[in-house]
Phi, psi and omega in degrees: 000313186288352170295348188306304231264144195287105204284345204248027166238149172268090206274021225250343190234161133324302226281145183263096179284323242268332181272323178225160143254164191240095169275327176197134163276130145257135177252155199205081169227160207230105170280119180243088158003263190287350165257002190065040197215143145278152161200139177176238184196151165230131167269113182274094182275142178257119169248090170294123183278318170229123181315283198298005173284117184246021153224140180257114190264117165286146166259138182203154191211121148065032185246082207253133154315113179258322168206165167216138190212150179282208182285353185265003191093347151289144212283141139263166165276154155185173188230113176254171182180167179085046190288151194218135172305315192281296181269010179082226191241185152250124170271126142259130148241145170306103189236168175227152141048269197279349185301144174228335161228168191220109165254117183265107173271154189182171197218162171295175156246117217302335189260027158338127128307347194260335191225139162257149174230133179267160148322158129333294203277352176262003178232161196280332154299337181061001163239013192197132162308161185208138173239146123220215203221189183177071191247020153288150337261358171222019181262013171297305176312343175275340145263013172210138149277148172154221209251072186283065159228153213282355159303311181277066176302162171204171190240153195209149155224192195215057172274142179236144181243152178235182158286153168302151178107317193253179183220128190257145198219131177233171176287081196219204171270110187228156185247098165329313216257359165358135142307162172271015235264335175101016169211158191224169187229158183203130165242138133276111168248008172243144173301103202238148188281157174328303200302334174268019156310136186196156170227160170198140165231137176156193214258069172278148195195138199231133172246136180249154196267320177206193172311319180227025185265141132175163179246120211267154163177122188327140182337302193282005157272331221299312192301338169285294206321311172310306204275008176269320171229060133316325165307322224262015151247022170275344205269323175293331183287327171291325173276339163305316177337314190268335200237341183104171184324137159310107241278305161358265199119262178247154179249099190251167177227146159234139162262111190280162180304169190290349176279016172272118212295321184255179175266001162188188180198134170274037182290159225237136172083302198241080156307146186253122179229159176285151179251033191259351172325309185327075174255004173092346240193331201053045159286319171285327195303324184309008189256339186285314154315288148010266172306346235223319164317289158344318204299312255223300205242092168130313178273306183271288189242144211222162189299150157258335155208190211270335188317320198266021196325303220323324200301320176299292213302293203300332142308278214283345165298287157319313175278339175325292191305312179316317183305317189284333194282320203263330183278307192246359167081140208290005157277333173309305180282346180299285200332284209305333179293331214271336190280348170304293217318317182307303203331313204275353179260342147338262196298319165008285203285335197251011189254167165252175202288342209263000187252036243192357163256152180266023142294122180284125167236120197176057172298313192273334166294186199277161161288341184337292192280021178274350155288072210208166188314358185245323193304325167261308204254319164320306190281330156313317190278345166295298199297318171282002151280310172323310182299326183272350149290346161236017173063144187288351166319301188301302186323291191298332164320284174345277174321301166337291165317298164308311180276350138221065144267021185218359183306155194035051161236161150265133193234172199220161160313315198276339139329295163312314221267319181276350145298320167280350184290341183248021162213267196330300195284350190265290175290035178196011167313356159247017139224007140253155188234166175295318191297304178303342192290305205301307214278333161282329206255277175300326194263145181315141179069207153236182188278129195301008180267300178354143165223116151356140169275170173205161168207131164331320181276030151250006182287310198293339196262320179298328173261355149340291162333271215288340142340304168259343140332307179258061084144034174307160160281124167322309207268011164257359186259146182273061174276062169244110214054051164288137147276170163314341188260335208254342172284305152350265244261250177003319178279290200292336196255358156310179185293144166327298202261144167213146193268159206298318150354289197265010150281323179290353212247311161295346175281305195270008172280349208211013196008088168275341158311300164285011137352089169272033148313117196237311182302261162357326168273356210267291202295331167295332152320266190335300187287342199264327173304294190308344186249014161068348154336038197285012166297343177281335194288336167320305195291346185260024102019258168280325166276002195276329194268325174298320186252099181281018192274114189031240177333326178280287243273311178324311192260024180278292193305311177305315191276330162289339172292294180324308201288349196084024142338347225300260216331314192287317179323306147339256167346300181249035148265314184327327177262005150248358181310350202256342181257028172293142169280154187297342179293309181287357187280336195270331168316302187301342184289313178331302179304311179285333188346316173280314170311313190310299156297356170268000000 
């Protein structure tokens, strides 16, 4: 059935890429607070790909058009139609000859799926409102019209007026040192997919890391966010080590408020992180590796359409593990593959098989769910088999090589696949064959050659287990200098059923409840719901209401959905929906419905 569907189109988009291009956007826009709207214009330059094309299709979602015109300042014709639940609309415009841009002026919707805006009262100052954006993978079209798909890289510039006082920051060039004047400027000159398009406004404050490092963060954060990632320009010289110079120029992060859905976004200049990083420890920063990964393997060559994410996640997953490995010394990193490798035997069990490769294929679905345990962690243990069958010398060559031979391009699997048959298959046939390249990229599950990863610095954790399984006191067990990953790994492998006793017993050697672990408190969730535990609910609550990220919130509500939760469940989304960002609020309406409506 899927030879039906044309692999090299984005079925994910409107846009006739294949006829015109969108090569570079100017923006001009007005942050308006109180009403919760952009409002301005974006400039579309055009490069034709077949001469004879006369209509140019846009992507849009949830935009109202106020006018559209070329370059000379004349009126176009256009249309919107092709409304979609998953993708919004289509803008057709009427173009002749001679258009060399197409400019639109228009304004948001407070209900933009691509941006959120906080309260005063949603932020750790409590005194300025906060805006940012979020526009992977198809929600850039809710603030912008254009070509939203990861095929239409473009180079962009910026003006923005903000309120005075305040600071706008984009995946751009950005000047730590702005005056606060209410108007900011932005250039992109390298060419980037849509989807890392970004904004973010508010009560900003900049800590610097390095030279070409620093993290953007509201005041009462900025000084933990430094002493959290200090590391990140040893992190940067490592990964040039392995991919070559830094495509960028600089690398900043902003930490955004807590209702930011991921653990991070890799926008180019300004990676977007969570503020559950903080953890006090540098326990977490490998998500900083990651986005900091990303700059090489998604950002320089990047999926052309979501069918193909793995090519992003699973390269940067794998190079993420060096960067930790070369940073942070190889049990860490050992630790963090054994706990993927778990993530991923999680969904094994709970995915159906035909969805077990790592092409998402789910061209008629949200893209949403091409984020999902095989685009990463499967397609990561395909890369550390590629290393360990060609030793890391060979690899890494390898790797280099692919990337810049695809720099600043977009690519498809099949792209991948036939670039390695003429290098990977030709110079290492005799220790991969095409039926295994295949059989790792296309076949379902994983492959019976496959050996688990493993690490010694999980035997200390294991006899933990097992200790308290045949009927130890929690508070006899030797956890002295567990990391966060050896607590992980403890928590997902206790036993299914645990009776309320020996949950309490575990709360109280180890205050897991009180856990500012935001991973470890996750996972302690979990296991306390399903068991039914209800003295834990207050706190899963207060972190429910508090944290908007995902990776938590998503499988929390499931496991309260699951323990039969309703009332409670309830209850405490009504007090946390508003403050979510909207992409995970519309999901989580999905997920819930039925409880909701009942």
């Amino acid at each position: 059935m899927l030879e039906q569907w044309d692999n090299n189109q984005d079925h994910h988009s409107f846009a006739n890429t294949d006829q015109v291009r969108v090569k570079h956007l100017s923006l001009m826009l007005d942050v308006d607070f109180e009403a919760q709207q952009l409002t301005g214009s974006v400039e579309l330059n055009l490069a034709f790909l077949a001469p004879e094309t006369r209509e140019l299709m846009l992507d849009l979602r949830d935009i109202t058009i106020l006018s559209v015109s070329d370059h000379t300042g004349e009126k176009l014709d256009y249309a919107i139609d092709k409304e979609d639940e998953i993708l919004g609309q289509r803008l057709c415009i009427q173009l002749d000859s001679s258009v060399s841009s197409v400019t639109i002026q228009y304004v948001t919707s407070p209900q933009a799926q691509g941006l959120q805006w906080l309260t005063p009262a949603q932020t750790s100052g409590k005194k300025r409102p906060f805006l940012f954006s979020q526009s992977q993978p198809i929600n850039a079209r809710s603030w912008i019209p254009l070509q939203d798909s990861p095929k239409a890289r473009v180079t962009f510039d910026a003006v923005i007026n903000a309120p005075k006082g305040m600071r706008a920051v984009m995946s751009a060039m950005n000047d730590s040192s702005a005056a606060l004047d209410g108007r900011f400027s932005f250039t992109m000159e390298k060419a980037m997919p849509t989807h890392l398009l970004a904004i973010a406004v508010g009560d900003l404050a900049f800590g610097r890391l390095g030279d070409r490092t620093g993290v953007y963060a509201e005041p009462e954060v900025v000084d933990s966010a430094v002493a959290e990632f200090e590391d990140t320009e040893s992190m940067v010289e490592v990964a040039e080590s392995l991919l070559g110079p830094y495509p960028w120029g600089r690398y900043d992060m902003i930490v955004l408020p807590p209702s930011f859905p991921f653990g991070g976004m890799e926008n180019p200049r300004l990676a977007f992180m969570t503020p559950t990083l903080i953890a006090g420890d540098k326990s977490l920063v490998s998500t900083v590796a990651h986005e900091l990964a990303h700059s090489w393997t998604g950002n320089l060559v990047s999926n052309a359409t979501w069918r193909d994410l793995w090519l992003n996640e699973g390269f940067t997953t794998y190079f993420t593990n060096r960067i930790v490995e070369k940073v942070f010394g190889k049990e860490l990193a050992e630790l963090e593959v054994v706990l993927e490798y778990g993530r991923l035997q999680e969904a094994i069990n709970s995915t159906p098989l035909a969805a077990q490769t790592l092409p998402a294929n789910m061209q008629t679905q949200d893209p949403n769910e091409a984020f999902n345990r095989f685009t990463y962690d499967k397609a990561s243990m395909f890369v550390h088999d590629l290393e360990k069958r060609l030793g890391r010398t060979a690899f890494d060559k390898f790797l280099y090589e692919y990337v810049q031979a695809f720099a600043f391009e977009a690519i498809t699997t099949e792209t991948f696949v036939e670039y390695a048959k003429k290098t990977l298959l030709v110079e290492h046939k005799e220790v991969i064959s095409e039926a295994e390249l295949l059989g790792w990229i296309y076949g379902e599950g994983m492959p019976n050659w496959f050996s688990a990863p493993s690490s010694n610095s999980l035997d200390k954790v294991k006899a933990a287990l097992t200790a308290f399984n045949a009927g130890d006191a929690p508070s006899s067990l030797n956890t002295t200098g567990w990391l966060v990953h050896h607590w992980q790994y403890f928590l997902t492998n206790l036993p299914e059923t645990l009776t309320h006793e020996q949950l309490a017993s575990l709360d109280t050697a180890f205050s897991l409840t009180r856990s500012t672990n935001a991973e470890i408190a996750c996972d302690w969730y979990k296991v306390t719901i399903r068991n039914r535990y209800e003295s834990v609910l207050p706190a899963v609550s207060d972190y429910l209401v508090k944290i908007g990220r995902g990776k938590f919130v998503k499988p929390l509500y499931a496991e309260l959905l699951n323990a039969g939760f309703n009332t409670e469940l309830k209850a405490i989304y009504t007090l946390a929906r508003a403050g979510y960002h909207p992409s995970i609020a519309v999901m989580l309406d999905s997920q819930l419905q039925a409880v909701l409506t009942s």
